[in-house]
């Protein structure tokens, strides 16, 4: 069955006390909305529709930056979850398949759970994701009759007896798309909140002789975020799970609680991550890599056997081949570093290609930016860049070439050539002693004078 995701994200999130729409607050370096979208993406959806309202401009920009194929529809007034879903109707016109409703502020639903919901939809007209709540608090309650879900009652509208139910509504709903919009048409707002409740579709479906059921998952998957405190807790929980998963996968974390991971961090077996390393989005690390303490990696790839850090920064587009060494206080951005190359100390390598076994001396800088445009630097295999070389891009250093320390390289260097561009050294015998005597005399005169 084809799949369409409808992700509700119109809420302001008043309790966040923020100008940023709630769903754009980050967990593991990415908006929680992106986590929700990605949870559904493993179902390989044909359409994804985000229902935005508060901060629609920002929500649109963040969503499209992540995936330009996602449709954004606007819900101008938040009249309830059913009304929110109804906004996706036009975007899904002609779509024949399962519509899955997710919440943008509920970032942790596992793909396996969503797959179970899709499977359950072959037996039932409406499938709701429920969970056994430790503290059911103000969640909607699932009123079951054996395997059948009879209705969902919101806490505000529930009787004392219904409030005793601990099986709660996560909010995630699966239903054939046509039927979903059909059922929503019948939803009214005659309830304690005067909202159009999506949850009402269950009772409406049952009254039409259709079937509904609940699939259940662990409570942590359904956690919604409403405040900064809940955001911090969600981050901590996410990190704890991500670290545990890496340990399970055969990665050594010397001090797991000090390593921060992104949703999509991939680290190969027998890699070692030292304390205080931060992974931003888009990092893949192959096996047998050592990432030393206090390094920051983002949007980069590190191949087998490489060593990074301590205190290294790999920015988006950094591609390290096998057995590369990136040392302390080195920043790499949008650069391919070929096998066995070394950039060991205090360097900036940006918009560059570095050949195999090249050695980049301490303090080397690729001057890639002229204030308006970025330019490329190429360094051939086996080249040796002397310490404190400034490479004024665009520039190319041939294979096996050498640049003298302190050189400012403005034009291309042939393979195997030595390029030097620094003022020649002059030496004046006895001059140092004379200068000091002069200065001391001057100081003595000043002190007498005062
Ligand atoms: C909803 C469910 C409740 C469930 C709970 C789980 C309904 C009526 N109730 O309640 O059964 O236990 O979630 O967290 O569905 N939204 C919009 N537009 C709207 C209203 C909401 O986009 O007009 C979005 C919100 O931004 C949020 C999500 O839908 O992401 C849920 O809305 P919220 O108002 O938080 O629903 P709850 O009252 O928590
Ligand atoms: Ca909520």
GROMACS .gro file of N, CA and C in nm, residues 60-173:
model
  342
   60UNK      N    1   0.836   2.625   0.695
   60UNK     CA    2   0.852   2.590   0.552
   60UNK      C    3   1.001   2.586   0.516
   61UNK      N    4   1.074   2.690   0.554
   61UNK     CA    5   1.216   2.697   0.517
   61UNK      C    6   1.294   2.577   0.573
   62UNK      N    7   1.268   2.545   0.698
   62UNK     CA    8   1.342   2.434   0.761
   62UNK      C    9   1.306   2.300   0.696
   63UNK      N   10   1.178   2.286   0.662
   63UNK     CA   11   1.133   2.160   0.603
   63UNK      C   12   1.192   2.143   0.463
   64UNK      N   13   1.183   2.248   0.383
   64UNK     CA   14   1.231   2.238   0.245
   64UNK      C   15   1.382   2.224   0.239
   65UNK      N   16   1.451   2.284   0.336
   65UNK     CA   17   1.597   2.267   0.340
   65UNK      C   18   1.631   2.120   0.364
   66UNK      N   19   1.546   2.052   0.437
   66UNK     CA   20   1.569   1.910   0.465
   66UNK      C   21   1.529   1.824   0.345
   67UNK      N   22   1.415   1.858   0.286
   67UNK     CA   23   1.365   1.777   0.174
   67UNK      C   24   1.270   1.862   0.089
   68UNK      N   25   1.317   1.906  -0.028
   68UNK     CA   26   1.238   1.998  -0.111
   68UNK      C   27   1.109   1.937  -0.165
   69UNK      N   28   1.091   1.806  -0.152
   69UNK     CA   29   0.969   1.742  -0.205
   69UNK      C   30   0.852   1.745  -0.108
   70UNK      N   31   0.878   1.785   0.016
   70UNK     CA   32   0.771   1.787   0.115
   70UNK      C   33   0.678   1.905   0.089
   71UNK      N   34   0.548   1.878   0.100
   71UNK     CA   35   0.451   1.987   0.081
   71UNK      C   36   0.419   2.051   0.216
   72UNK      N   37   0.403   2.183   0.213
   72UNK     CA   38   0.366   2.253   0.336
   72UNK      C   39   0.229   2.313   0.313
   73UNK      N   40   0.136   2.287   0.401
   73UNK     CA   41   0.005   2.353   0.392
   73UNK      C   42  -0.014   2.433   0.520
   74UNK      N   43  -0.093   2.538   0.508
   74UNK     CA   44  -0.109   2.626   0.624
   74UNK      C   45  -0.245   2.606   0.689
   75UNK      N   46  -0.241   2.595   0.819
   75UNK     CA   47  -0.365   2.596   0.899
   75UNK      C   48  -0.366   2.731   0.969
   76UNK      N   49  -0.452   2.819   0.924
   76UNK     CA   50  -0.445   2.956   0.975
   76UNK      C   51  -0.488   2.966   1.120
   77UNK      N   52  -0.599   2.897   1.152
   77UNK     CA   53  -0.643   2.897   1.292
   77UNK      C   54  -0.637   2.755   1.342
   78UNK      N   55  -0.590   2.740   1.465
   78UNK     CA   56  -0.581   2.604   1.519
   78UNK      C   57  -0.710   2.562   1.585
   79UNK      N   58  -0.791   2.499   1.505
   79UNK     CA   59  -0.923   2.461   1.554
   79UNK      C   60  -0.928   2.316   1.598
   80UNK      N   61  -0.813   2.251   1.605
   80UNK     CA   62  -0.809   2.113   1.652
   80UNK      C   63  -0.738   2.021   1.555
   81UNK      N   64  -0.707   1.902   1.605
   81UNK     CA   65  -0.625   1.809   1.526
   81UNK      C   66  -0.698   1.759   1.400
   82UNK      N   67  -0.831   1.743   1.406
   82UNK     CA   68  -0.904   1.700   1.286
   82UNK      C   69  -0.902   1.810   1.181
   83UNK      N   70  -0.922   1.932   1.225
   83UNK     CA   71  -0.916   2.047   1.136
   83UNK      C   72  -0.777   2.060   1.073
   84UNK      N   73  -0.676   2.031   1.152
   84UNK     CA   74  -0.537   2.036   1.101
   84UNK      C   75  -0.518   1.934   0.989
   85UNK      N   76  -0.562   1.810   1.014
   85UNK     CA   77  -0.547   1.705   0.912
   85UNK      C   78  -0.623   1.743   0.786
   86UNK      N   79  -0.741   1.804   0.803
   86UNK     CA   80  -0.824   1.841   0.687
   86UNK      C   81  -0.750   1.936   0.593
   87UNK      N   82  -0.655   2.012   0.645
   87UNK     CA   83  -0.579   2.105   0.560
   87UNK      C   84  -0.493   2.033   0.457
   88UNK      N   85  -0.470   1.905   0.479
   88UNK     CA   86  -0.384   1.828   0.386
   88UNK      C   87  -0.465   1.768   0.271
   89UNK      N   88  -0.598   1.786   0.276
   89UNK     CA   89  -0.685   1.720   0.179
   89UNK      C   90  -0.645   1.753   0.033
   90UNK      N   91  -0.630   1.880   0.001
   90UNK     CA   92  -0.600   1.918  -0.138
   90UNK      C   93  -0.464   1.864  -0.182
   91UNK      N   94  -0.369   1.871  -0.091
   91UNK     CA   95  -0.234   1.823  -0.124
   91UNK      C   96  -0.234   1.674  -0.157
   92UNK      N   97  -0.333   1.602  -0.104
   92UNK     CA   98  -0.337   1.456  -0.125
   92UNK      C   99  -0.449   1.415  -0.221
   93UNK      N  100  -0.502   1.512  -0.294
   93UNK     CA  101  -0.610   1.482  -0.389
   93UNK      C  102  -0.563   1.373  -0.487
   94UNK      N  103  -0.646   1.272  -0.505
   94UNK     CA  104  -0.613   1.167  -0.601
   94UNK      C  105  -0.520   1.060  -0.545
   95UNK      N  106  -0.471   1.081  -0.424
   95UNK     CA  107  -0.383   0.981  -0.364
   95UNK      C  108  -0.465   0.863  -0.312
   96UNK      N  109  -0.420   0.744  -0.344
   96UNK     CA  110  -0.491   0.624  -0.302
   96UNK      C  111  -0.395   0.540  -0.220
   97UNK      N  112  -0.413   0.541  -0.089
   97UNK     CA  113  -0.324   0.463  -0.004
   97UNK      C  114  -0.345   0.499   0.143
   98UNK      N  115  -0.245   0.464   0.224
   98UNK     CA  116  -0.255   0.491   0.368
   98UNK      C  117  -0.210   0.634   0.400
   99UNK      N  118  -0.291   0.702   0.477
   99UNK     CA  119  -0.247   0.830   0.533
   99UNK      C  120  -0.207   0.805   0.677
  100UNK      N  121  -0.089   0.852   0.712
  100UNK     CA  122  -0.040   0.834   0.848
  100UNK      C  123  -0.023   0.971   0.911
  101UNK      N  124  -0.094   0.994   1.022
  101UNK     CA  125  -0.086   1.124   1.088
  101UNK      C  126   0.020   1.118   1.199
  102UNK      N  127   0.118   1.205   1.190
  102UNK     CA  128   0.223   1.215   1.292
  102UNK      C  129   0.219   1.355   1.351
  103UNK      N  130   0.281   1.374   1.468
  103UNK     CA  131   0.291   1.507   1.528
  103UNK      C  132   0.436   1.556   1.517
  104UNK      N  133   0.451   1.680   1.479
  104UNK     CA  134   0.585   1.738   1.468
  104UNK      C  135   0.656   1.752   1.602
  105UNK      N  136   0.580   1.747   1.711
  105UNK     CA  137   0.644   1.761   1.843
  105UNK      C  138   0.658   1.626   1.913
  106UNK      N  139   0.645   1.519   1.834
  106UNK     CA  140   0.658   1.383   1.889
  106UNK      C  141   0.764   1.312   1.805
  107UNK      N  142   0.892   1.334   1.840
  107UNK     CA  143   0.999   1.301   1.745
  107UNK      C  144   1.053   1.158   1.747
  108UNK      N  145   1.010   1.077   1.842
  108UNK     CA  146   1.084   0.952   1.862
  108UNK      C  147   1.014   0.823   1.820
  109UNK      N  148   0.900   0.833   1.750
  109UNK     CA  149   0.831   0.710   1.711
  109UNK      C  150   0.924   0.625   1.623
  110UNK      N  151   0.937   0.498   1.657
  110UNK     CA  152   1.028   0.413   1.581
  110UNK      C  153   0.963   0.366   1.451
  111UNK      N  154   1.046   0.346   1.349
  111UNK     CA  155   0.997   0.299   1.219
  111UNK      C  156   0.924   0.165   1.233
  112UNK      N  157   0.979   0.078   1.317
  112UNK     CA  158   0.917  -0.054   1.335
  112UNK      C  159   0.772  -0.041   1.384
  113UNK      N  160   0.751   0.057   1.470
  113UNK     CA  161   0.616   0.080   1.523
  113UNK      C  162   0.523   0.123   1.410
  114UNK      N  163   0.572   0.214   1.325
  114UNK     CA  164   0.489   0.262   1.215
  114UNK      C  165   0.462   0.149   1.115
  115UNK      N  166   0.560   0.062   1.097
  115UNK     CA  167   0.539  -0.053   1.008
  115UNK      C  168   0.431  -0.146   1.064
  116UNK      N  169   0.430  -0.163   1.195
  116UNK     CA  170   0.325  -0.246   1.257
  116UNK      C  171   0.188  -0.183   1.237
  117UNK      N  172   0.183  -0.050   1.240
  117UNK     CA  173   0.055   0.017   1.217
  117UNK      C  174   0.009  -0.007   1.074
  118UNK      N  175   0.101   0.003   0.980
  118UNK     CA  176   0.066  -0.020   0.840
  118UNK      C  177   0.014  -0.164   0.821
  119UNK      N  178   0.083  -0.258   0.886
  119UNK     CA  179   0.038  -0.397   0.876
  119UNK      C  180  -0.103  -0.412   0.933
  120UNK      N  181  -0.128  -0.347   1.046
  120UNK     CA  182  -0.259  -0.359   1.113
  120UNK      C  183  -0.370  -0.301   1.026
  121UNK      N  184  -0.335  -0.208   0.939
  121UNK     CA  185  -0.436  -0.144   0.856
  121UNK      C  186  -0.496  -0.241   0.753
  122UNK      N  187  -0.430  -0.353   0.730
  122UNK     CA  188  -0.488  -0.451   0.637
  122UNK      C  189  -0.603  -0.527   0.705
  123UNK      N  190  -0.611  -0.518   0.839
  123UNK     CA  191  -0.717  -0.588   0.914
  123UNK      C  192  -0.824  -0.493   0.967
  124UNK      N  193  -0.796  -0.364   0.961
  124UNK     CA  194  -0.881  -0.270   1.032
  124UNK      C  195  -0.888  -0.139   0.955
  125UNK      N  196  -1.002  -0.068   0.964
  125UNK     CA  197  -1.018   0.056   0.887
  125UNK      C  198  -0.942   0.174   0.948
  126UNK      N  199  -0.936   0.176   1.081
  126UNK     CA  200  -0.864   0.283   1.149
  126UNK      C  201  -0.767   0.219   1.248
  127UNK      N  202  -0.643   0.264   1.248
  127UNK     CA  203  -0.546   0.212   1.344
  127UNK      C  204  -0.488   0.329   1.422
  128UNK      N  205  -0.492   0.316   1.555
  128UNK     CA  206  -0.443   0.423   1.642
  128UNK      C  207  -0.324   0.368   1.720
  129UNK      N  208  -0.223   0.451   1.739
  129UNK     CA  209  -0.108   0.409   1.819
  129UNK      C  210  -0.131   0.447   1.966
  130UNK      N  211  -0.132   0.345   2.051
  130UNK     CA  212  -0.154   0.368   2.194
  130UNK      C  213  -0.034   0.324   2.275
  131UNK      N  214  -0.037   0.359   2.402
  131UNK     CA  215   0.071   0.317   2.492
  131UNK      C  216   0.016   0.310   2.633
  132UNK      N  217   0.076   0.221   2.711
  132UNK     CA  218   0.040   0.210   2.852
  132UNK      C  219   0.116   0.320   2.926
  133UNK      N  220   0.044   0.416   2.981
  133UNK     CA  221   0.110   0.530   3.043
  133UNK      C  222   0.135   0.504   3.190
  134UNK      N  223   0.258   0.534   3.234
  134UNK     CA  224   0.290   0.524   3.377
  134UNK      C  225   0.204   0.626   3.452
  135UNK      N  226   0.197   0.747   3.396
  135UNK     CA  227   0.110   0.850   3.451
  135UNK      C  228   0.022   0.903   3.336
  136UNK      N  229  -0.100   0.854   3.325
  136UNK     CA  230  -0.183   0.888   3.209
  136UNK      C  231  -0.220   1.036   3.201
  137UNK      N  232  -0.209   1.104   3.312
  137UNK     CA  233  -0.229   1.250   3.316
  137UNK      C  234  -0.342   1.296   3.223
  138UNK      N  235  -0.311   1.384   3.128
  138UNK     CA  236  -0.414   1.447   3.047
  138UNK      C  237  -0.424   1.390   2.906
  139UNK      N  238  -0.364   1.272   2.884
  139UNK     CA  239  -0.375   1.208   2.753
  139UNK      C  240  -0.517   1.163   2.725
  140UNK      N  241  -0.550   1.153   2.594
  140UNK     CA  242  -0.674   1.090   2.554
  140UNK      C  243  -0.669   0.942   2.589
  141UNK      N  244  -0.784   0.884   2.627
  141UNK     CA  245  -0.788   0.743   2.668
  141UNK      C  246  -0.850   0.657   2.557
  142UNK      N  247  -0.793   0.537   2.538
  142UNK     CA  248  -0.845   0.445   2.437
  142UNK      C  249  -0.946   0.352   2.505
  143UNK      N  250  -1.070   0.360   2.459
  143UNK     CA  251  -1.175   0.275   2.515
  143UNK      C  252  -1.187   0.151   2.426
  144UNK      N  253  -1.137   0.039   2.478
  144UNK     CA  254  -1.128  -0.084   2.399
  144UNK      C  255  -1.244  -0.177   2.432
  145UNK      N  256  -1.275  -0.260   2.333
  145UNK     CA  257  -1.367  -0.371   2.355
  145UNK      C  258  -1.296  -0.492   2.295
  146UNK      N  259  -1.217  -0.560   2.376
  146UNK     CA  260  -1.131  -0.667   2.324
  146UNK      C  261  -1.027  -0.604   2.232
  147UNK      N  262  -1.018  -0.657   2.109
  147UNK     CA  263  -0.922  -0.603   2.012
  147UNK      C  264  -0.977  -0.478   1.942
  148UNK      N  265  -1.109  -0.458   1.957
  148UNK     CA  266  -1.172  -0.344   1.890
  148UNK      C  267  -1.152  -0.216   1.972
  149UNK      N  268  -1.120  -0.109   1.900
  149UNK     CA  269  -1.117   0.023   1.964
  149UNK      C  270  -1.253   0.085   1.942
  150UNK      N  271  -1.323   0.115   2.052
  150UNK     CA  272  -1.458   0.170   2.040
  150UNK      C  273  -1.455   0.320   2.017
  151UNK      N  274  -1.375   0.389   2.099
  151UNK     CA  275  -1.365   0.533   2.084
  151UNK      C  276  -1.247   0.586   2.164
  152UNK      N  277  -1.215   0.710   2.137
  152UNK     CA  278  -1.110   0.776   2.215
  152UNK      C  279  -1.177   0.891   2.287
  153UNK      N  280  -1.151   0.900   2.416
  153UNK     CA  281  -1.211   1.009   2.492
  153UNK      C  282  -1.100   1.098   2.548
  154UNK      N  283  -1.112   1.227   2.519
  154UNK     CA  284  -1.014   1.323   2.570
  154UNK      C  285  -1.029   1.335   2.721
  155UNK      N  286  -0.919   1.362   2.788
  155UNK     CA  287  -0.920   1.371   2.934
  155UNK      C  288  -1.029   1.467   2.982
  156UNK      N  289  -1.035   1.583   2.918
  156UNK     CA  290  -1.131   1.686   2.960
  156UNK      C  291  -1.275   1.639   2.952
  157UNK      N  292  -1.302   1.548   2.858
  157UNK     CA  293  -1.440   1.502   2.835
  157UNK      C  294  -1.468   1.368   2.902
  158UNK      N  295  -1.365   1.313   2.969
  158UNK     CA  296  -1.378   1.176   3.020
  158UNK      C  297  -1.451   1.171   3.154
  159UNK      N  298  -1.522   1.060   3.175
  159UNK     CA  299  -1.584   1.035   3.305
  159UNK      C  300  -1.475   0.987   3.401
  160UNK      N  301  -1.507   0.984   3.531
  160UNK     CA  302  -1.410   0.935   3.629
  160UNK      C  303  -1.366   0.794   3.594
  161UNK      N  304  -1.463   0.714   3.549
  161UNK     CA  305  -1.433   0.574   3.517
  161UNK      C  306  -1.337   0.566   3.397
  162UNK      N  307  -1.364   0.650   3.297
  162UNK     CA  308  -1.277   0.651   3.178
  162UNK      C  309  -1.137   0.701   3.212
  163UNK      N  310  -1.131   0.791   3.307
  163UNK     CA  311  -0.999   0.844   3.347
  163UNK      C  312  -0.913   0.738   3.415
  164UNK      N  313  -0.976   0.629   3.458
  164UNK     CA  314  -0.901   0.518   3.519
  164UNK      C  315  -0.825   0.437   3.414
  165UNK      N  316  -0.864   0.452   3.286
  165UNK     CA  317  -0.798   0.377   3.179
  165UNK      C  318  -0.653   0.426   3.167
  166UNK      N  319  -0.559   0.330   3.153
  166UNK     CA  320  -0.418   0.369   3.142
  166UNK      C  321  -0.366   0.356   2.999
  167UNK      N  322  -0.448   0.296   2.910
  167UNK     CA  323  -0.408   0.285   2.769
  167UNK      C  324  -0.440   0.419   2.701
  168UNK      N  325  -0.335   0.489   2.659
  168UNK     CA  326  -0.352   0.627   2.613
  168UNK      C  327  -0.325   0.643   2.464
  169UNK      N  328  -0.374   0.757   2.414
  169UNK     CA  329  -0.358   0.789   2.272
  169UNK      C  330  -0.228   0.864   2.248
  170UNK      N  331  -0.144   0.812   2.157
  170UNK     CA  332  -0.020   0.882   2.120
  170UNK      C  333  -0.050   0.996   2.025
  171UNK      N  334  -0.162   0.985   1.954
  171UNK     CA  335  -0.195   1.083   1.852
  171UNK      C  336  -0.171   1.032   1.711
  172UNK      N  337  -0.085   0.932   1.697
  172UNK     CA  338  -0.054   0.878   1.564
  172UNK      C  339  -0.171   0.791   1.517
  173UNK      N  340  -0.216   0.820   1.394
  173UNK     CA  341  -0.333   0.750   1.338
  173UNK      C  342  -0.301   0.707   1.196
   0.00000   0.00000   0.00000
